[in-house]
Coordinates of C-alpha atoms in Angstrom, one line a residue:
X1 CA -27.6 -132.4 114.0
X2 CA -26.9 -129.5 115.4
X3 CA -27.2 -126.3 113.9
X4 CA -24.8 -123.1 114.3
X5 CA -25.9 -119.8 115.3
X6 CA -24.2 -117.1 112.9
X7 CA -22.6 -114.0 114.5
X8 CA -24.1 -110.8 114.1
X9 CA -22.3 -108.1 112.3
X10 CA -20.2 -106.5 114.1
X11 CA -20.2 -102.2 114.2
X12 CA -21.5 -98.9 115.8
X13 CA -21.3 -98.2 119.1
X14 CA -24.5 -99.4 119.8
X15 CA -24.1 -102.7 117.9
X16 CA -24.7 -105.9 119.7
X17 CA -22.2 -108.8 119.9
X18 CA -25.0 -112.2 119.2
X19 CA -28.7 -112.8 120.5
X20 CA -28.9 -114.6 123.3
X21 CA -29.1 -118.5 122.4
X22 CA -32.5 -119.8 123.8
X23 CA -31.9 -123.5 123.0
X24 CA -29.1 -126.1 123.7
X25 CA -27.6 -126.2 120.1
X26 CA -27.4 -122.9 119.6
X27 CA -25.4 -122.7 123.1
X28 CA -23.1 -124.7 122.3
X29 CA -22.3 -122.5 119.3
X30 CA -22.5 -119.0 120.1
X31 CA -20.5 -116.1 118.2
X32 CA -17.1 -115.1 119.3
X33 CA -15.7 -112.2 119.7
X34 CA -13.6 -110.3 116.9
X35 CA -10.5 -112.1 117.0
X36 CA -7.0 -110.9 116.3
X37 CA -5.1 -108.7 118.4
X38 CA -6.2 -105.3 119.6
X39 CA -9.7 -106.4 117.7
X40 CA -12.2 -104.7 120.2
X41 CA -9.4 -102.0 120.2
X42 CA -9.4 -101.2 116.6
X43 CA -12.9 -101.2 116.8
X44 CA -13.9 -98.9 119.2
X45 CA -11.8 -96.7 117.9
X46 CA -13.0 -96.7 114.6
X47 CA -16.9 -96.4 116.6
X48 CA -15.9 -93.3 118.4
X49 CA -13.9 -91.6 115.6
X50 CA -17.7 -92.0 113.8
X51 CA -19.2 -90.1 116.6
X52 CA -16.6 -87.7 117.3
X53 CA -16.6 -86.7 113.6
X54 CA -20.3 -85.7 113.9
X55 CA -19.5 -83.7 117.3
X56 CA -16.8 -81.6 114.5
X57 CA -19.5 -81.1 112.2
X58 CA -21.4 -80.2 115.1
X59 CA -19.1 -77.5 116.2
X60 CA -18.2 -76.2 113.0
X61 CA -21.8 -75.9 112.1
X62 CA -21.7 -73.6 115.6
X63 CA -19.2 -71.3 114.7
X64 CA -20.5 -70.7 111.4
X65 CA -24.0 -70.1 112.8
X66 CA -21.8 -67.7 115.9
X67 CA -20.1 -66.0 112.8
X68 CA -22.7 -65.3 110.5
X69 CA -24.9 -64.4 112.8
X70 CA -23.6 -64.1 116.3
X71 CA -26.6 -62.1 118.0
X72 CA -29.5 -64.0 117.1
X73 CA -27.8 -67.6 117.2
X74 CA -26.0 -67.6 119.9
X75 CA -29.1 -66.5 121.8
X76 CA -30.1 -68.5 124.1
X77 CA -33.6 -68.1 122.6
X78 CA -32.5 -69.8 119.4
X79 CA -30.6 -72.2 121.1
X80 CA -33.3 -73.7 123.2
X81 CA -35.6 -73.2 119.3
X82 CA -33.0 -76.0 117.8
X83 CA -32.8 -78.4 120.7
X84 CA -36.7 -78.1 120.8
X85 CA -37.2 -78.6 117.3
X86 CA -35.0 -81.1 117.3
X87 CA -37.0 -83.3 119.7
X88 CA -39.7 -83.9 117.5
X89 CA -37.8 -85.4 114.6
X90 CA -35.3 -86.5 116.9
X91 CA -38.0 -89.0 118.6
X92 CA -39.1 -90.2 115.3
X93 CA -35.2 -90.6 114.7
X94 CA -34.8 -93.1 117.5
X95 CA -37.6 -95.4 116.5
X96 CA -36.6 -95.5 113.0
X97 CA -32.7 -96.2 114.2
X98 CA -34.2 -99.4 115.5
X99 CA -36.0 -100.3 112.4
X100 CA -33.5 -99.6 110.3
X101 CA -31.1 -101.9 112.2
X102 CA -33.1 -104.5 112.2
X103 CA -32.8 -104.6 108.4
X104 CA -36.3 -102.9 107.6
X105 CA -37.3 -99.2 106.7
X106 CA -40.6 -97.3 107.7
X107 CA -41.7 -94.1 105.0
X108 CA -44.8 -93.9 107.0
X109 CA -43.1 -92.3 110.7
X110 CA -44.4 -88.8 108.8
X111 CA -48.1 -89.7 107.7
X112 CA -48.3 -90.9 111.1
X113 CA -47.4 -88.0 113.2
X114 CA -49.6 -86.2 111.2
X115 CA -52.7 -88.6 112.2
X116 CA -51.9 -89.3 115.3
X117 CA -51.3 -85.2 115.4
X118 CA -54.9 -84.5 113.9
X119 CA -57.1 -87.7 115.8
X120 CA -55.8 -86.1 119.3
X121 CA -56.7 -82.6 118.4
X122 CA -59.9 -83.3 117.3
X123 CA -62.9 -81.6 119.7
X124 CA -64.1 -85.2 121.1
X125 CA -60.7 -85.8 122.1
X126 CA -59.8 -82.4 123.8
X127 CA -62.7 -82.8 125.6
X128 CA -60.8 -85.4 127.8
X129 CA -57.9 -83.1 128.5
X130 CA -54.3 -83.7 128.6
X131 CA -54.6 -87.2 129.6
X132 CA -57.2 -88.0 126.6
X133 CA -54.9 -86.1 123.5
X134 CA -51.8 -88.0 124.4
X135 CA -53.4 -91.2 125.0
X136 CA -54.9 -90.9 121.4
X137 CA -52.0 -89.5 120.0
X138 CA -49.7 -92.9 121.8
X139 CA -53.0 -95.1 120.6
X140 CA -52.8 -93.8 117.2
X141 CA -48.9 -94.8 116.5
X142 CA -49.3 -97.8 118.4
X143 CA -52.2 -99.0 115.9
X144 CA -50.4 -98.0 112.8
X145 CA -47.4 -99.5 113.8
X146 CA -49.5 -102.7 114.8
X147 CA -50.6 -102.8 110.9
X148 CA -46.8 -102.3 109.6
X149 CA -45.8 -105.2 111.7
X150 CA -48.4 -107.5 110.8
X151 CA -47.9 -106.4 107.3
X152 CA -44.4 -107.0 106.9
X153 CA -43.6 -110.0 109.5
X154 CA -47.0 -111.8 109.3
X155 CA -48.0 -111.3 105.9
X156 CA -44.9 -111.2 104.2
X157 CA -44.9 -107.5 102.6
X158 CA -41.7 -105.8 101.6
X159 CA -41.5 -103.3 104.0
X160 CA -41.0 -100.6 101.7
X161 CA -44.4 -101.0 100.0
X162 CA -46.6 -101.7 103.4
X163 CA -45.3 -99.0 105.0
X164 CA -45.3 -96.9 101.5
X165 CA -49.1 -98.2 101.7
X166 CA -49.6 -96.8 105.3
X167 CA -48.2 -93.5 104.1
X168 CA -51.1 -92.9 101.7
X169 CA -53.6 -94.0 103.9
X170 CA -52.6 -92.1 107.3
X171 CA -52.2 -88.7 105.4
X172 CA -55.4 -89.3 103.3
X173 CA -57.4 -90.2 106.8
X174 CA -55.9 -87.1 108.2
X175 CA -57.1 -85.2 105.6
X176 CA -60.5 -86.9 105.8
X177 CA -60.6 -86.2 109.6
X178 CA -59.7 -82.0 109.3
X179 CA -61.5 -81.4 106.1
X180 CA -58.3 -79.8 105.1
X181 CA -58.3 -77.4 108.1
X182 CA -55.9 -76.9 111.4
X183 CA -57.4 -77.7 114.2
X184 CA -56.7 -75.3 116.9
X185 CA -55.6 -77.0 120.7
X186 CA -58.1 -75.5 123.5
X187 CA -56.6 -77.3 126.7
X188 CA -54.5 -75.1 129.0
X189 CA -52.4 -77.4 130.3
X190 CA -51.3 -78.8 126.7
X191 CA -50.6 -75.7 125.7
X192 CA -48.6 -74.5 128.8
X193 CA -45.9 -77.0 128.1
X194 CA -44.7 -74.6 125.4
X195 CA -44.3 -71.4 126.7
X196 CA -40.8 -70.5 129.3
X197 CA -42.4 -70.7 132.5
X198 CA -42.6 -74.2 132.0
X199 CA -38.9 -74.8 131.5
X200 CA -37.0 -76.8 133.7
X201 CA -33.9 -75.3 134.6
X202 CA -33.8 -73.4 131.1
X203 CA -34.5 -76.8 129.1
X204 CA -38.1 -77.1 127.7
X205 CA -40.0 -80.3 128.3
X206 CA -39.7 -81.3 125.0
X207 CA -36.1 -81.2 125.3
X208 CA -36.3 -83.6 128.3
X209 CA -38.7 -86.1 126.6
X210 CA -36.2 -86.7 123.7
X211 CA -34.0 -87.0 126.1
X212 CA -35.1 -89.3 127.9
X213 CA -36.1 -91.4 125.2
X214 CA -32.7 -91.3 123.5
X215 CA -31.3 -92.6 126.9
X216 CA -34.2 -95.3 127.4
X217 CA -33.8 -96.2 123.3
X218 CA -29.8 -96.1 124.0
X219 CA -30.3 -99.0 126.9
X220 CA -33.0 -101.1 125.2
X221 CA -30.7 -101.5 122.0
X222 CA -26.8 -102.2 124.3
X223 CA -28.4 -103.5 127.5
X224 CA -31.2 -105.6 126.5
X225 CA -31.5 -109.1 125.1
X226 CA -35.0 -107.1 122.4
X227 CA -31.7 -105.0 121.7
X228 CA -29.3 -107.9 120.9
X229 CA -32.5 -109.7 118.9
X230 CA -32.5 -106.8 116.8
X231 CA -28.8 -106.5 115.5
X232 CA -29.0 -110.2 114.8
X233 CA -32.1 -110.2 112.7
X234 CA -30.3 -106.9 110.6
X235 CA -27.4 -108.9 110.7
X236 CA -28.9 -112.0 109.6
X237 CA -32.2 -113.3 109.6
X238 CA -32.0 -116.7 109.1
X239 CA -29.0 -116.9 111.5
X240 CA -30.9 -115.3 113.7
X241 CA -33.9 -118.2 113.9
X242 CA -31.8 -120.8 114.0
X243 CA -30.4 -119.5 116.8
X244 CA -33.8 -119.4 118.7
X245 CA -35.1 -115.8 117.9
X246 CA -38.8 -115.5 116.8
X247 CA -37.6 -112.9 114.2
X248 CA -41.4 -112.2 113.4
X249 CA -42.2 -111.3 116.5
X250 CA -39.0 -109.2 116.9
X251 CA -40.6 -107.8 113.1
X252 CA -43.6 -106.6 114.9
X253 CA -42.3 -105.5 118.4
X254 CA -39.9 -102.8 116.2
X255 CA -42.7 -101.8 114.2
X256 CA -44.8 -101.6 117.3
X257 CA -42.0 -99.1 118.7
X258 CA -41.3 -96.7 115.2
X259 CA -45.3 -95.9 115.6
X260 CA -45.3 -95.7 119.5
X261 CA -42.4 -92.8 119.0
X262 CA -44.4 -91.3 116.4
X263 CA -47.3 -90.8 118.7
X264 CA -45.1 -89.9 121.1
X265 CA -43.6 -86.9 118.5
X266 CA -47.2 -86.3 117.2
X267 CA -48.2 -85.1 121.2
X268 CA -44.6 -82.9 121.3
X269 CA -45.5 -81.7 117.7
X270 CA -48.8 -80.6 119.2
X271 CA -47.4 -78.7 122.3
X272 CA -45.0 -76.7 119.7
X273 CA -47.3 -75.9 116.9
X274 CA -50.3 -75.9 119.5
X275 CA -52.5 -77.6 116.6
X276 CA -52.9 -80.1 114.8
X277 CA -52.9 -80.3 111.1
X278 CA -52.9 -82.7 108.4
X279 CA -49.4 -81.7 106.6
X280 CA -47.7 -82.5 110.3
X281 CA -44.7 -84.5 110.0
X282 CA -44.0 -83.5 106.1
X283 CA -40.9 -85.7 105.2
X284 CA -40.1 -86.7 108.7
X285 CA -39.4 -90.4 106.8
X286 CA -36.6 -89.1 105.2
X287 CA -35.1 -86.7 107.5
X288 CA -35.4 -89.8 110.5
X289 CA -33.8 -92.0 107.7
X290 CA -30.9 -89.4 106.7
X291 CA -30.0 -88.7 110.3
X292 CA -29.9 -92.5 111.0
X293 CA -27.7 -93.1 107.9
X294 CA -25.0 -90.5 108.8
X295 CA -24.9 -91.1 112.5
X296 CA -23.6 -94.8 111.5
X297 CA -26.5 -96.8 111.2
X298 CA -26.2 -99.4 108.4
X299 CA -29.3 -99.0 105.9
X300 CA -28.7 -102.8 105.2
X301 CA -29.2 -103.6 108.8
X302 CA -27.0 -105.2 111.7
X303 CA -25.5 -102.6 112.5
X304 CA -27.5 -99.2 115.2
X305 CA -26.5 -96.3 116.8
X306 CA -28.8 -94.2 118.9
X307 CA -26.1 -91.8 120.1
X308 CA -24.9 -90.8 116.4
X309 CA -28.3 -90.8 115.1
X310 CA -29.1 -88.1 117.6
X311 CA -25.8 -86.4 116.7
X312 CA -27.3 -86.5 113.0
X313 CA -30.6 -84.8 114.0
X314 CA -28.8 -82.1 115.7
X315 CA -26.6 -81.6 112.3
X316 CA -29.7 -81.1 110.9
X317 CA -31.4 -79.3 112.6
X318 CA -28.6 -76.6 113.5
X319 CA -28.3 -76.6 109.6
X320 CA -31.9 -75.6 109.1
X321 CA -31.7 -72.9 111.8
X322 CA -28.7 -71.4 110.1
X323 CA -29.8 -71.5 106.6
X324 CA -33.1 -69.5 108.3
X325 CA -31.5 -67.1 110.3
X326 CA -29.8 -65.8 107.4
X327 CA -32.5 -65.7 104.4
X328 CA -31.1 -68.6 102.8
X329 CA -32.7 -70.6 100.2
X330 CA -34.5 -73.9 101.1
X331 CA -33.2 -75.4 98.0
X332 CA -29.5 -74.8 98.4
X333 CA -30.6 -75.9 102.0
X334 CA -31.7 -79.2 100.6
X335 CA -28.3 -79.4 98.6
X336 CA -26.4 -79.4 101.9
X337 CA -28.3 -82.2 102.9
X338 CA -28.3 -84.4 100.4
X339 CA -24.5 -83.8 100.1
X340 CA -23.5 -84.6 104.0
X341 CA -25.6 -87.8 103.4
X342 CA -23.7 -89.0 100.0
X343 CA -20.4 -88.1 102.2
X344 CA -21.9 -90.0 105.3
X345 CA -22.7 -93.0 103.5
X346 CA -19.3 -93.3 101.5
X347 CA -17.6 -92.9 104.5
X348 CA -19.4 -96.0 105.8
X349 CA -18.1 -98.4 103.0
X350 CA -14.9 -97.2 103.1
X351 CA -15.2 -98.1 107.5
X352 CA -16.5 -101.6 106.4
X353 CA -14.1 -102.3 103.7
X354 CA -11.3 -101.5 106.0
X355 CA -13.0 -103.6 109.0
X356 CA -13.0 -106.8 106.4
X357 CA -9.8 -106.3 105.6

């Protein structure tokens, strides 16, 4: 008898009508379309009123930095500061964005920058250059994700304890591995990357490397059939194998990406900071997860958006600047936070409530 392949749920701009039916049943019934009239309409509406509601936060956050403070924020300086600060986060951001859609979470993105951070700045490593510290720093991620996704797909751990479980261990081997001290970056050509001479047309490499791996993150997750795998398991899992999708495989691949972008961060962390240290990458987990949450991404899965999950590390980030640039505490700082992601995630049920009805 044949079996029917479930549609995945439908929602950001990023989402992803149905996987790709690999066998005959499943062809025979793939997911529609939304129905009724003006359907896709009504829904990209509501998808770009999300986004364009984060570009007004956005801008409002600018004018109150350009009132409060109009010399030293406005500066082009400080301006280049938040888009470069924001690319370290911002990287962890988009591998967590796919995680997080595929119905999992990942608390270790932080504890892994910072080993990934401290094993490519060690003096056996540096010895090799700039091609041997990012290698280890990409090698690094790469093996912890390896370990989260055979964890959680293979071995059947929830995935907030195995990747709670990685946390401990990566920051306790980072600390094991710097004896509690920074470890200072010798290599010229690392360190080069950081200073102005390097910029590219006034944009710091940094800047372009989160770039382009928002815009290769942005195609994997609309354009690709990985990208439509991973709405459907976050939409449904069981769905999702019955329509022909390996979904622990697809487990493992997305846990295999959230620690290749950490490595990838850990090497940008270690241009800026031109070090590396064992408290790297201090509650990246949660800001990756907050930004993902109020950009649109469902925390329940099925539903990604790499294009508001960027807009949510730039909120973020421009907030911390502000709250910086004029002596603010962190802890009212921390308020502000937690309050746009209380208001970010109520205005998500109150989009799906009025999509169901």
């Amino acid at each position: 008898m044949k079996q029917p392949a479930s549609e995945a749920r439908q929602g950001g701009p990023d989402a992803v009508a149905t996987p790709e039916p690999t066998t005959p049943a499943s062809a025979t019934s793939s997911a529609k379309p939304t129905g009724g009239k003006g359907g896709g309409r009504s829904l990209g509406f509501r998808l770009d009123v999300r986004n364009l509601s984060l570009l007004g936060v956005l801008a409002a956050l600018i004018i109150v930095g350009g009132i409060t403070k109009p010399d030293q924020f406005l500066d082009t300086n400080n301006l280049q500061l938040i888009l470069t600060q924001a690319s370290v986060i911002g990287v962890v951001t988009v591998g967590m964005t796919f995680v997080i859609t595929s119905g999992g979470i990942d608390l270790s993105v932080g504890a892994i920058v910072a080993l990934a951070s401290v094993w490519a700045t060690t003096l056996a490593t540096q010895e090799y250059g700039f091609a041997g510290i990012l290698f280890t720093a990409m090698v690094v991620g790469l093996a912890c994700g390896l370990v989260n996704g055979l964890l959680i797909a293979y071995g059947g751990m929830v995935p907030f304890i195995a990747t709670l479980a990685m946390l401990a261990s990566a920051r306790g081997l980072a600390l094991l591995i710097t004896e509690g001290k920074t470890q200072i970056v010798t290599v010229d050509s690392v360190l080069d990357l950081g200073i102005p001479d390097s910029y590219i047309l006034g944009i710091p490499p940094l800047v372009l490397v989160f770039g382009a791996v928002t815009v290769i993150g942005w195609l994997v997750l609309n354009r690709t059939t990985f990208g439509r795998r991973t709405v459907a398991v976050g939409g449904n899992a069981e769905a999702a194998r019955l329509a022909g999708i390996d979904v622990r495989r697809q487990r493992l691949y997305l846990y295999l990406l959230s620690g290749l972008c950490c490595g990838i961060a850990a090497f940008l962390l270690i241009i800026l900071a031109g070090s590396g240290q064992n408290t790297n990458g201090n509650l990246y987990e949660l800001d990756a997860i907050a930004a993902a949450i109020i950009g649109g991404t469902l925390l329940t899965g099925g539903r990604g958006t790499i294009v508001g999950s960027v807009l949510g590390v730039l909120v973020f980030t421009t907030i911390t600047n502000i709250f910086a640039l004029n002596n603010l505490q962190s802890d009212v700082q921390q308020i502000a936070k937690g309050a746009i992601i209380v208001a970010a995630v109520l205005v998500q049920r109150r989009t799906a409530r009025n999509g169901e009805a």
